[in-house]
């Protein structure tokens, strides 16, 4: 009988989108066998009655911020948080690090820093900014997974936004090598027209970034994809008002994918108190009816994936202005809590765990082109999570692995705990002396 490095056996193993009793044999970091009869292993793990086995979660939208703003986060703290939350792969955004990942040199700088600290696997997005248009192929060939662009100011000076003509230029350039443009889609003209004095009232912040800002910008992206035949991905969709146009574009055959985030699915405008700037993000969290529509779009397949848009900062930046939403830094740190937040709300709505795993693991891996991740199948990478779906816990921001004790989920009861996690067949521990993650290229 073959002796595997690791055997995990359980009554509920997620295979091909369905639960089944199985034994998973792992050799050299790869799933080598799936069996309904006992396997022999050097290490054998038997799941408890309240545990299931799922593939490691894949978060394709994470701001690690290192180097340059490591006081906001960093590869050590971010990947620890990921590991605790059952996330085995992240793809890092090209901002808010300094330098931004808009050149090959900047990419190599970031890879050098990450390689000495990452506990989970890490890939990298490049940026498309006015200064690097015409050179995107170089970054593509260096291994970035695609190119992030803002259509309105990003909030940091070193990462400029693309105007209407520059968006067209970027789409033309990327179409030449079938590169992917991932877009923060808010229209600057609409934002300017709705700018207000700020203040502590959350409703005034939402009024300053209305649905129209997203719908107008997304219409522009759709038109550009239609013209070029290229690919685009809409980041952190918050407004359900954009769904009809996106649905029609996809039905037309345009290559457009869409994501949303845990905070848009689990929090609503009605729940946010005045001055509670831990909830500020751009685009904003909208009302409860909008939240319901986003969930329906997920169920219907009009939204492809759920990712955290983990965008942390220091407490000083989030709270220094007395609860003024116009001045507080915008961004929500959710890397460790994302899966549990989404599963808690999904369960409340009667949506099964396998759907959540699809949106946050299988589909995210497929979106990024990460073959062998997001699934439990023979030949797949042995990224595995022992998950306790019915265990609940209350979030305490100061106990999270995130570098700063700021969380929009602070005090909330969430559902689902990653009790054990393997990355490439090696069990993760946040106390590891050496990094265990691999740096990924497209």
PDB file of N, CA and C in Angstrom, residues 205-300:
ATOM      1  N   UNK A 205     -21.732  61.149   3.645  1.00  0.00           N
ATOM      2  CA  UNK A 205     -20.647  60.506   2.915  1.00  0.00           C
ATOM      3  C   UNK A 205     -21.204  59.693   1.746  1.00  0.00           C
ATOM      4  N   UNK A 206     -22.260  58.938   1.972  1.00  0.00           N
ATOM      5  CA  UNK A 206     -22.860  58.160   0.884  1.00  0.00           C
ATOM      6  C   UNK A 206     -23.369  59.094  -0.218  1.00  0.00           C
ATOM      7  N   UNK A 207     -23.954  60.210   0.175  1.00  0.00           N
ATOM      8  CA  UNK A 207     -24.434  61.171  -0.827  1.00  0.00           C
ATOM      9  C   UNK A 207     -23.300  61.721  -1.684  1.00  0.00           C
ATOM     10  N   UNK A 208     -22.099  61.770  -1.120  1.00  0.00           N
ATOM     11  CA  UNK A 208     -20.959  62.308  -1.872  1.00  0.00           C
ATOM     12  C   UNK A 208     -20.396  61.306  -2.880  1.00  0.00           C
ATOM     13  N   UNK A 209     -20.787  60.051  -2.767  1.00  0.00           N
ATOM     14  CA  UNK A 209     -20.324  59.009  -3.697  1.00  0.00           C
ATOM     15  C   UNK A 209     -21.539  58.183  -4.122  1.00  0.00           C
ATOM     16  N   UNK A 210     -22.427  58.772  -4.928  1.00  0.00           N
ATOM     17  CA  UNK A 210     -23.704  58.125  -5.247  1.00  0.00           C
ATOM     18  C   UNK A 210     -23.532  56.956  -6.215  1.00  0.00           C
ATOM     19  N   UNK A 211     -24.608  56.197  -6.375  1.00  0.00           N
ATOM     20  CA  UNK A 211     -24.626  55.084  -7.334  1.00  0.00           C
ATOM     21  C   UNK A 211     -24.159  55.537  -8.711  1.00  0.00           C
ATOM     22  N   UNK A 212     -24.552  56.730  -9.097  1.00  0.00           N
ATOM     23  CA  UNK A 212     -24.224  57.248 -10.421  1.00  0.00           C
ATOM     24  C   UNK A 212     -22.718  57.271 -10.680  1.00  0.00           C
ATOM     25  N   UNK A 213     -21.928  57.478  -9.634  1.00  0.00           N
ATOM     26  CA  UNK A 213     -20.473  57.470  -9.829  1.00  0.00           C
ATOM     27  C   UNK A 213     -20.003  56.121 -10.339  1.00  0.00           C
ATOM     28  N   UNK A 214     -20.572  55.043  -9.791  1.00  0.00           N
ATOM     29  CA  UNK A 214     -20.204  53.703 -10.253  1.00  0.00           C
ATOM     30  C   UNK A 214     -20.815  53.385 -11.614  1.00  0.00           C
ATOM     31  N   UNK A 215     -22.084  53.665 -11.793  1.00  0.00           N
ATOM     32  CA  UNK A 215     -22.728  53.282 -13.048  1.00  0.00           C
ATOM     33  C   UNK A 215     -22.110  54.003 -14.239  1.00  0.00           C
ATOM     34  N   UNK A 216     -21.783  55.280 -14.074  1.00  0.00           N
ATOM     35  CA  UNK A 216     -21.178  56.039 -15.172  1.00  0.00           C
ATOM     36  C   UNK A 216     -19.814  55.481 -15.535  1.00  0.00           C
ATOM     37  N   UNK A 217     -18.988  55.210 -14.522  1.00  0.00           N
ATOM     38  CA  UNK A 217     -17.653  54.682 -14.787  1.00  0.00           C
ATOM     39  C   UNK A 217     -17.717  53.282 -15.382  1.00  0.00           C
ATOM     40  N   UNK A 218     -18.619  52.450 -14.885  1.00  0.00           N
ATOM     41  CA  UNK A 218     -18.734  51.087 -15.414  1.00  0.00           C
ATOM     42  C   UNK A 218     -19.228  51.105 -16.851  1.00  0.00           C
ATOM     43  N   UNK A 219     -20.140  52.002 -17.184  1.00  0.00           N
ATOM     44  CA  UNK A 219     -20.574  52.137 -18.578  1.00  0.00           C
ATOM     45  C   UNK A 219     -19.384  52.454 -19.487  1.00  0.00           C
ATOM     46  N   UNK A 220     -18.468  53.270 -18.993  1.00  0.00           N
ATOM     47  CA  UNK A 220     -17.289  53.623 -19.794  1.00  0.00           C
ATOM     48  C   UNK A 220     -16.385  52.405 -19.989  1.00  0.00           C
ATOM     49  N   UNK A 221     -16.221  51.612 -18.942  1.00  0.00           N
ATOM     50  CA  UNK A 221     -15.409  50.399 -19.075  1.00  0.00           C
ATOM     51  C   UNK A 221     -16.053  49.421 -20.049  1.00  0.00           C
ATOM     52  N   UNK A 222     -17.360  49.241 -19.959  1.00  0.00           N
ATOM     53  CA  UNK A 222     -18.064  48.349 -20.871  1.00  0.00           C
ATOM     54  C   UNK A 222     -17.858  48.786 -22.309  1.00  0.00           C
ATOM     55  N   UNK A 223     -17.992  50.079 -22.568  1.00  0.00           N
ATOM     56  CA  UNK A 223     -17.805  50.584 -23.933  1.00  0.00           C
ATOM     57  C   UNK A 223     -16.390  50.322 -24.428  1.00  0.00           C
ATOM     58  N   UNK A 224     -15.400  50.481 -23.548  1.00  0.00           N
ATOM     59  CA  UNK A 224     -14.016  50.240 -23.950  1.00  0.00           C
ATOM     60  C   UNK A 224     -13.744  48.780 -24.250  1.00  0.00           C
ATOM     61  N   UNK A 225     -14.321  47.894 -23.454  1.00  0.00           N
ATOM     62  CA  UNK A 225     -14.156  46.460 -23.707  1.00  0.00           C
ATOM     63  C   UNK A 225     -14.844  46.074 -25.011  1.00  0.00           C
ATOM     64  N   UNK A 226     -16.011  46.635 -25.243  1.00  0.00           N
ATOM     65  CA  UNK A 226     -16.715  46.357 -26.495  1.00  0.00           C
ATOM     66  C   UNK A 226     -15.878  46.809 -27.699  1.00  0.00           C
ATOM     67  N   UNK A 227     -15.265  47.953 -27.607  1.00  0.00           N
ATOM     68  CA  UNK A 227     -14.487  48.493 -28.725  1.00  0.00           C
ATOM     69  C   UNK A 227     -13.218  47.686 -28.986  1.00  0.00           C
ATOM     70  N   UNK A 228     -12.535  47.272 -27.926  1.00  0.00           N
ATOM     71  CA  UNK A 228     -11.229  46.630 -28.075  1.00  0.00           C
ATOM     72  C   UNK A 228     -11.286  45.105 -28.126  1.00  0.00           C
ATOM     73  N   UNK A 229     -12.377  44.518 -27.614  1.00  0.00           N
ATOM     74  CA  UNK A 229     -12.409  43.072 -27.485  1.00  0.00           C
ATOM     75  C   UNK A 229     -11.550  42.564 -26.348  1.00  0.00           C
ATOM     76  N   UNK A 230     -11.128  43.470 -25.459  1.00  0.00           N
ATOM     77  CA  UNK A 230     -10.230  43.111 -24.375  1.00  0.00           C
ATOM     78  C   UNK A 230     -10.962  42.565 -23.164  1.00  0.00           C
ATOM     79  N   UNK A 231     -10.238  42.553 -22.038  1.00  0.00           N
ATOM     80  CA  UNK A 231     -10.769  42.007 -20.783  1.00  0.00           C
ATOM     81  C   UNK A 231     -10.732  43.066 -19.700  1.00  0.00           C
ATOM     82  N   UNK A 232     -11.750  43.087 -18.868  1.00  0.00           N
ATOM     83  CA  UNK A 232     -11.763  44.000 -17.731  1.00  0.00           C
ATOM     84  C   UNK A 232     -12.495  43.339 -16.565  1.00  0.00           C
ATOM     85  N   UNK A 233     -12.136  43.782 -15.377  1.00  0.00           N
ATOM     86  CA  UNK A 233     -12.731  43.268 -14.145  1.00  0.00           C
ATOM     87  C   UNK A 233     -13.129  44.451 -13.287  1.00  0.00           C
ATOM     88  N   UNK A 234     -14.368  44.453 -12.805  1.00  0.00           N
ATOM     89  CA  UNK A 234     -14.865  45.543 -11.963  1.00  0.00           C
ATOM     90  C   UNK A 234     -14.573  45.198 -10.520  1.00  0.00           C
ATOM     91  N   UNK A 235     -13.773  46.031  -9.883  1.00  0.00           N
ATOM     92  CA  UNK A 235     -13.396  45.825  -8.492  1.00  0.00           C
ATOM     93  C   UNK A 235     -14.507  46.279  -7.548  1.00  0.00           C
ATOM     94  N   UNK A 236     -14.566  45.638  -6.399  1.00  0.00           N
ATOM     95  CA  UNK A 236     -15.406  46.030  -5.242  1.00  0.00           C
ATOM     96  C   UNK A 236     -16.714  46.724  -5.624  1.00  0.00           C
ATOM     97  N   UNK A 237     -17.552  46.016  -6.388  1.00  0.00           N
ATOM     98  CA  UNK A 237     -18.847  46.586  -6.745  1.00  0.00           C
ATOM     99  C   UNK A 237     -19.670  46.808  -5.480  1.00  0.00           C
ATOM    100  N   UNK A 238     -20.078  48.051  -5.277  1.00  0.00           N
ATOM    101  CA  UNK A 238     -20.943  48.343  -4.129  1.00  0.00           C
ATOM    102  C   UNK A 238     -22.361  48.674  -4.553  1.00  0.00           C
ATOM    103  N   UNK A 239     -22.556  49.135  -5.771  1.00  0.00           N
ATOM    104  CA  UNK A 239     -23.863  49.612  -6.208  1.00  0.00           C
ATOM    105  C   UNK A 239     -24.566  48.581  -7.086  1.00  0.00           C
ATOM    106  N   UNK A 240     -25.698  48.108  -6.616  1.00  0.00           N
ATOM    107  CA  UNK A 240     -26.506  47.178  -7.411  1.00  0.00           C
ATOM    108  C   UNK A 240     -27.098  47.854  -8.633  1.00  0.00           C
ATOM    109  N   UNK A 241     -27.092  49.181  -8.666  1.00  0.00           N
ATOM    110  CA  UNK A 241     -27.629  49.892  -9.828  1.00  0.00           C
ATOM    111  C   UNK A 241     -26.837  49.600 -11.097  1.00  0.00           C
ATOM    112  N   UNK A 242     -25.591  49.150 -10.957  1.00  0.00           N
ATOM    113  CA  UNK A 242     -24.765  48.842 -12.123  1.00  0.00           C
ATOM    114  C   UNK A 242     -25.034  47.455 -12.688  1.00  0.00           C
ATOM    115  N   UNK A 243     -25.777  46.638 -11.968  1.00  0.00           N
ATOM    116  CA  UNK A 243     -25.940  45.239 -12.381  1.00  0.00           C
ATOM    117  C   UNK A 243     -26.646  45.060 -13.728  1.00  0.00           C
ATOM    118  N   UNK A 244     -27.699  45.810 -14.050  1.00  0.00           N
ATOM    119  CA  UNK A 244     -28.330  45.595 -15.363  1.00  0.00           C
ATOM    120  C   UNK A 244     -27.382  45.810 -16.532  1.00  0.00           C
ATOM    121  N   UNK A 245     -26.559  46.854 -16.470  1.00  0.00           N
ATOM    122  CA  UNK A 245     -25.615  47.101 -17.559  1.00  0.00           C
ATOM    123  C   UNK A 245     -24.565  46.003 -17.631  1.00  0.00           C
ATOM    124  N   UNK A 246     -24.080  45.549 -16.476  1.00  0.00           N
ATOM    125  CA  UNK A 246     -23.095  44.475 -16.464  1.00  0.00           C
ATOM    126  C   UNK A 246     -23.694  43.165 -16.959  1.00  0.00           C
ATOM    127  N   UNK A 247     -24.909  42.891 -16.553  1.00  0.00           N
ATOM    128  CA  UNK A 247     -25.583  41.673 -16.995  1.00  0.00           C
ATOM    129  C   UNK A 247     -25.742  41.684 -18.519  1.00  0.00           C
ATOM    130  N   UNK A 248     -26.145  42.816 -19.073  1.00  0.00           N
ATOM    131  CA  UNK A 248     -26.323  42.920 -20.523  1.00  0.00           C
ATOM    132  C   UNK A 248     -24.991  42.783 -21.249  1.00  0.00           C
ATOM    133  N   UNK A 249     -23.948  43.394 -20.704  1.00  0.00           N
ATOM    134  CA  UNK A 249     -22.629  43.315 -21.345  1.00  0.00           C
ATOM    135  C   UNK A 249     -22.121  41.883 -21.376  1.00  0.00           C
ATOM    136  N   UNK A 250     -22.318  41.163 -20.300  1.00  0.00           N
ATOM    137  CA  UNK A 250     -21.855  39.775 -20.243  1.00  0.00           C
ATOM    138  C   UNK A 250     -22.689  38.896 -21.164  1.00  0.00           C
ATOM    139  N   UNK A 251     -23.995  39.176 -21.248  1.00  0.00           N
ATOM    140  CA  UNK A 251     -24.846  38.427 -22.167  1.00  0.00           C
ATOM    141  C   UNK A 251     -24.440  38.675 -23.618  1.00  0.00           C
ATOM    142  N   UNK A 252     -23.902  39.845 -23.861  1.00  0.00           N
ATOM    143  CA  UNK A 252     -23.411  40.208 -25.193  1.00  0.00           C
ATOM    144  C   UNK A 252     -22.121  39.461 -25.543  1.00  0.00           C
ATOM    145  N   UNK A 253     -21.500  38.865 -24.538  1.00  0.00           N
ATOM    146  CA  UNK A 253     -20.253  38.143 -24.760  1.00  0.00           C
ATOM    147  C   UNK A 253     -19.015  38.932 -24.411  1.00  0.00           C
ATOM    148  N   UNK A 254     -19.194  40.131 -23.846  1.00  0.00           N
ATOM    149  CA  UNK A 254     -18.029  40.916 -23.465  1.00  0.00           C
ATOM    150  C   UNK A 254     -17.347  40.255 -22.273  1.00  0.00           C
ATOM    151  N   UNK A 255     -16.021  40.322 -22.271  1.00  0.00           N
ATOM    152  CA  UNK A 255     -15.243  39.644 -21.234  1.00  0.00           C
ATOM    153  C   UNK A 255     -15.055  40.572 -20.032  1.00  0.00           C
ATOM    154  N   UNK A 256     -16.094  40.617 -19.216  1.00  0.00           N
ATOM    155  CA  UNK A 256     -16.101  41.451 -18.022  1.00  0.00           C
ATOM    156  C   UNK A 256     -16.478  40.573 -16.829  1.00  0.00           C
ATOM    157  N   UNK A 257     -15.661  40.632 -15.799  1.00  0.00           N
ATOM    158  CA  UNK A 257     -15.959  39.931 -14.556  1.00  0.00           C
ATOM    159  C   UNK A 257     -16.173  40.965 -13.452  1.00  0.00           C
ATOM    160  N   UNK A 258     -16.773  40.494 -12.337  1.00  0.00           N
ATOM    161  CA  UNK A 258     -17.217  41.412 -11.288  1.00  0.00           C
ATOM    162  C   UNK A 258     -16.952  40.780  -9.929  1.00  0.00           C
ATOM    163  N   UNK A 259     -16.524  41.615  -8.985  1.00  0.00           N
ATOM    164  CA  UNK A 259     -16.366  41.167  -7.605  1.00  0.00           C
ATOM    165  C   UNK A 259     -17.148  42.086  -6.679  1.00  0.00           C
ATOM    166  N   UNK A 260     -17.453  41.568  -5.503  1.00  0.00           N
ATOM    167  CA  UNK A 260     -17.906  42.407  -4.400  1.00  0.00           C
ATOM    168  C   UNK A 260     -17.177  41.945  -3.144  1.00  0.00           C
ATOM    169  N   UNK A 261     -17.508  42.546  -2.001  1.00  0.00           N
ATOM    170  CA  UNK A 261     -16.692  42.365  -0.802  1.00  0.00           C
ATOM    171  C   UNK A 261     -17.555  42.046   0.416  1.00  0.00           C
ATOM    172  N   UNK A 262     -16.943  41.448   1.440  1.00  0.00           N
ATOM    173  CA  UNK A 262     -17.707  41.094   2.647  1.00  0.00           C
ATOM    174  C   UNK A 262     -18.448  42.266   3.277  1.00  0.00           C
ATOM    175  N   UNK A 263     -17.823  43.445   3.310  1.00  0.00           N
ATOM    176  CA  UNK A 263     -18.476  44.563   3.987  1.00  0.00           C
ATOM    177  C   UNK A 263     -19.736  45.024   3.252  1.00  0.00           C
ATOM    178  N   UNK A 264     -19.765  44.900   1.930  1.00  0.00           N
ATOM    179  CA  UNK A 264     -20.978  45.260   1.204  1.00  0.00           C
ATOM    180  C   UNK A 264     -22.086  44.223   1.391  1.00  0.00           C
ATOM    181  N   UNK A 265     -21.704  43.000   1.703  1.00  0.00           N
ATOM    182  CA  UNK A 265     -22.661  41.908   1.844  1.00  0.00           C
ATOM    183  C   UNK A 265     -23.171  41.735   3.272  1.00  0.00           C
ATOM    184  N   UNK A 266     -22.459  42.277   4.236  1.00  0.00           N
ATOM    185  CA  UNK A 266     -22.792  41.985   5.629  1.00  0.00           C
ATOM    186  C   UNK A 266     -23.121  43.212   6.462  1.00  0.00           C
ATOM    187  N   UNK A 267     -22.892  44.387   5.932  1.00  0.00           N
ATOM    188  CA  UNK A 267     -23.150  45.640   6.659  1.00  0.00           C
ATOM    189  C   UNK A 267     -23.997  46.519   5.756  1.00  0.00           C
ATOM    190  N   UNK A 268     -24.881  47.299   6.321  1.00  0.00           N
ATOM    191  CA  UNK A 268     -25.678  48.225   5.526  1.00  0.00           C
ATOM    192  C   UNK A 268     -25.585  49.632   6.113  1.00  0.00           C
ATOM    193  N   UNK A 269     -25.944  50.588   5.285  1.00  0.00           N
ATOM    194  CA  UNK A 269     -25.883  51.997   5.681  1.00  0.00           C
ATOM    195  C   UNK A 269     -26.662  52.247   6.966  1.00  0.00           C
ATOM    196  N   UNK A 270     -27.785  51.578   7.109  1.00  0.00           N
ATOM    197  CA  UNK A 270     -28.641  51.795   8.271  1.00  0.00           C
ATOM    198  C   UNK A 270     -27.961  51.406   9.585  1.00  0.00           C
ATOM    199  N   UNK A 271     -26.949  50.557   9.515  1.00  0.00           N
ATOM    200  CA  UNK A 271     -26.273  50.070  10.717  1.00  0.00           C
ATOM    201  C   UNK A 271     -25.095  50.948  11.137  1.00  0.00           C
ATOM    202  N   UNK A 272     -24.726  51.930  10.328  1.00  0.00           N
ATOM    203  CA  UNK A 272     -23.503  52.699  10.577  1.00  0.00           C
ATOM    204  C   UNK A 272     -23.841  53.994  11.299  1.00  0.00           C
ATOM    205  N   UNK A 273     -23.301  54.136  12.482  1.00  0.00           N
ATOM    206  CA  UNK A 273     -23.562  55.322  13.286  1.00  0.00           C
ATOM    207  C   UNK A 273     -22.753  56.513  12.778  1.00  0.00           C
ATOM    208  N   UNK A 274     -23.238  57.693  13.041  1.00  0.00           N
ATOM    209  CA  UNK A 274     -22.481  58.890  12.720  1.00  0.00           C
ATOM    210  C   UNK A 274     -21.135  58.840  13.441  1.00  0.00           C
ATOM    211  N   UNK A 275     -20.095  59.229  12.731  1.00  0.00           N
ATOM    212  CA  UNK A 275     -18.755  59.267  13.296  1.00  0.00           C
ATOM    213  C   UNK A 275     -18.027  57.937  13.318  1.00  0.00           C
ATOM    214  N   UNK A 276     -18.662  56.861  12.867  1.00  0.00           N
ATOM    215  CA  UNK A 276     -18.051  55.521  12.913  1.00  0.00           C
ATOM    216  C   UNK A 276     -17.196  55.304  11.664  1.00  0.00           C
ATOM    217  N   UNK A 277     -16.072  55.995  11.624  1.00  0.00           N
ATOM    218  CA  UNK A 277     -15.254  56.007  10.409  1.00  0.00           C
ATOM    219  C   UNK A 277     -14.523  54.697  10.138  1.00  0.00           C
ATOM    220  N   UNK A 278     -14.604  53.731  11.058  1.00  0.00           N
ATOM    221  CA  UNK A 278     -14.061  52.416  10.737  1.00  0.00           C
ATOM    222  C   UNK A 278     -14.811  51.774   9.564  1.00  0.00           C
ATOM    223  N   UNK A 279     -15.999  52.294   9.247  1.00  0.00           N
ATOM    224  CA  UNK A 279     -16.801  51.755   8.156  1.00  0.00           C
ATOM    225  C   UNK A 279     -16.577  52.503   6.837  1.00  0.00           C
ATOM    226  N   UNK A 280     -15.703  53.506   6.816  1.00  0.00           N
ATOM    227  CA  UNK A 280     -15.511  54.254   5.583  1.00  0.00           C
ATOM    228  C   UNK A 280     -14.714  53.444   4.583  1.00  0.00           C
ATOM    229  N   UNK A 281     -15.246  53.344   3.373  1.00  0.00           N
ATOM    230  CA  UNK A 281     -14.533  52.749   2.250  1.00  0.00           C
ATOM    231  C   UNK A 281     -15.093  53.368   0.978  1.00  0.00           C
ATOM    232  N   UNK A 282     -14.357  53.220  -0.109  1.00  0.00           N
ATOM    233  CA  UNK A 282     -14.765  53.810  -1.384  1.00  0.00           C
ATOM    234  C   UNK A 282     -14.709  52.741  -2.479  1.00  0.00           C
ATOM    235  N   UNK A 283     -15.838  52.509  -3.163  1.00  0.00           N
ATOM    236  CA  UNK A 283     -17.155  53.112  -2.972  1.00  0.00           C
ATOM    237  C   UNK A 283     -17.769  52.704  -1.633  1.00  0.00           C
ATOM    238  N   UNK A 284     -18.813  53.411  -1.215  1.00  0.00           N
ATOM    239  CA  UNK A 284     -19.294  53.235   0.163  1.00  0.00           C
ATOM    240  C   UNK A 284     -20.222  52.050   0.341  1.00  0.00           C
ATOM    241  N   UNK A 285     -20.375  51.638   1.584  1.00  0.00           N
ATOM    242  CA  UNK A 285     -21.406  50.684   1.970  1.00  0.00           C
ATOM    243  C   UNK A 285     -22.758  51.378   1.811  1.00  0.00           C
ATOM    244  N   UNK A 286     -23.688  50.731   1.098  1.00  0.00           N
ATOM    245  CA  UNK A 286     -24.977  51.360   0.795  1.00  0.00           C
ATOM    246  C   UNK A 286     -26.096  50.701   1.612  1.00  0.00           C
ATOM    247  N   UNK A 287     -27.334  50.957   1.239  1.00  0.00           N
ATOM    248  CA  UNK A 287     -28.443  50.586   2.110  1.00  0.00           C
ATOM    249  C   UNK A 287     -28.794  49.102   2.034  1.00  0.00           C
ATOM    250  N   UNK A 288     -29.727  48.709   2.875  1.00  0.00           N
ATOM    251  CA  UNK A 288     -30.047  47.298   3.028  1.00  0.00           C
ATOM    252  C   UNK A 288     -30.651  46.703   1.767  1.00  0.00           C
ATOM    253  N   UNK A 289     -31.484  47.454   1.058  1.00  0.00           N
ATOM    254  CA  UNK A 289     -32.061  46.942  -0.186  1.00  0.00           C
ATOM    255  C   UNK A 289     -30.964  46.682  -1.215  1.00  0.00           C
ATOM    256  N   UNK A 290     -29.978  47.551  -1.257  1.00  0.00           N
ATOM    257  CA  UNK A 290     -28.844  47.366  -2.152  1.00  0.00           C
ATOM    258  C   UNK A 290     -28.088  46.092  -1.780  1.00  0.00           C
ATOM    259  N   UNK A 291     -27.903  45.870  -0.479  1.00  0.00           N
ATOM    260  CA  UNK A 291     -27.209  44.668  -0.017  1.00  0.00           C
ATOM    261  C   UNK A 291     -27.956  43.413  -0.472  1.00  0.00           C
ATOM    262  N   UNK A 292     -29.273  43.414  -0.338  1.00  0.00           N
ATOM    263  CA  UNK A 292     -30.064  42.269  -0.787  1.00  0.00           C
ATOM    264  C   UNK A 292     -29.866  42.018  -2.280  1.00  0.00           C
ATOM    265  N   UNK A 293     -29.795  43.083  -3.051  1.00  0.00           N
ATOM    266  CA  UNK A 293     -29.631  42.940  -4.499  1.00  0.00           C
ATOM    267  C   UNK A 293     -28.254  42.367  -4.849  1.00  0.00           C
ATOM    268  N   UNK A 294     -27.229  42.729  -4.088  1.00  0.00           N
ATOM    269  CA  UNK A 294     -25.904  42.150  -4.321  1.00  0.00           C
ATOM    270  C   UNK A 294     -25.912  40.655  -4.041  1.00  0.00           C
ATOM    271  N   UNK A 295     -26.568  40.245  -2.971  1.00  0.00           N
ATOM    272  CA  UNK A 295     -26.671  38.818  -2.681  1.00  0.00           C
ATOM    273  C   UNK A 295     -27.397  38.076  -3.799  1.00  0.00           C
ATOM    274  N   UNK A 296     -28.467  38.654  -4.294  1.00  0.00           N
ATOM    275  CA  UNK A 296     -29.199  37.997  -5.375  1.00  0.00           C
ATOM    276  C   UNK A 296     -28.334  37.886  -6.619  1.00  0.00           C
ATOM    277  N   UNK A 297     -27.529  38.908  -6.887  1.00  0.00           N
ATOM    278  CA  UNK A 297     -26.639  38.866  -8.043  1.00  0.00           C
ATOM    279  C   UNK A 297     -25.588  37.772  -7.901  1.00  0.00           C
ATOM    280  N   UNK A 298     -25.102  37.566  -6.679  1.00  0.00           N
ATOM    281  CA  UNK A 298     -24.168  36.464  -6.445  1.00  0.00           C
ATOM    282  C   UNK A 298     -24.837  35.120  -6.735  1.00  0.00           C
ATOM    283  N   UNK A 299     -26.011  34.931  -6.183  1.00  0.00           N
ATOM    284  CA  UNK A 299     -26.726  33.670  -6.376  1.00  0.00           C
ATOM    285  C   UNK A 299     -27.026  33.437  -7.852  1.00  0.00           C
ATOM    286  N   UNK A 300     -27.360  34.510  -8.568  1.00  0.00           N
ATOM    287  CA  UNK A 300     -27.701  34.400  -9.985  1.00  0.00           C
ATOM    288  C   UNK A 300     -26.484  34.290 -10.901  1.00  0.00           C
TER     289      UNK A 300
END
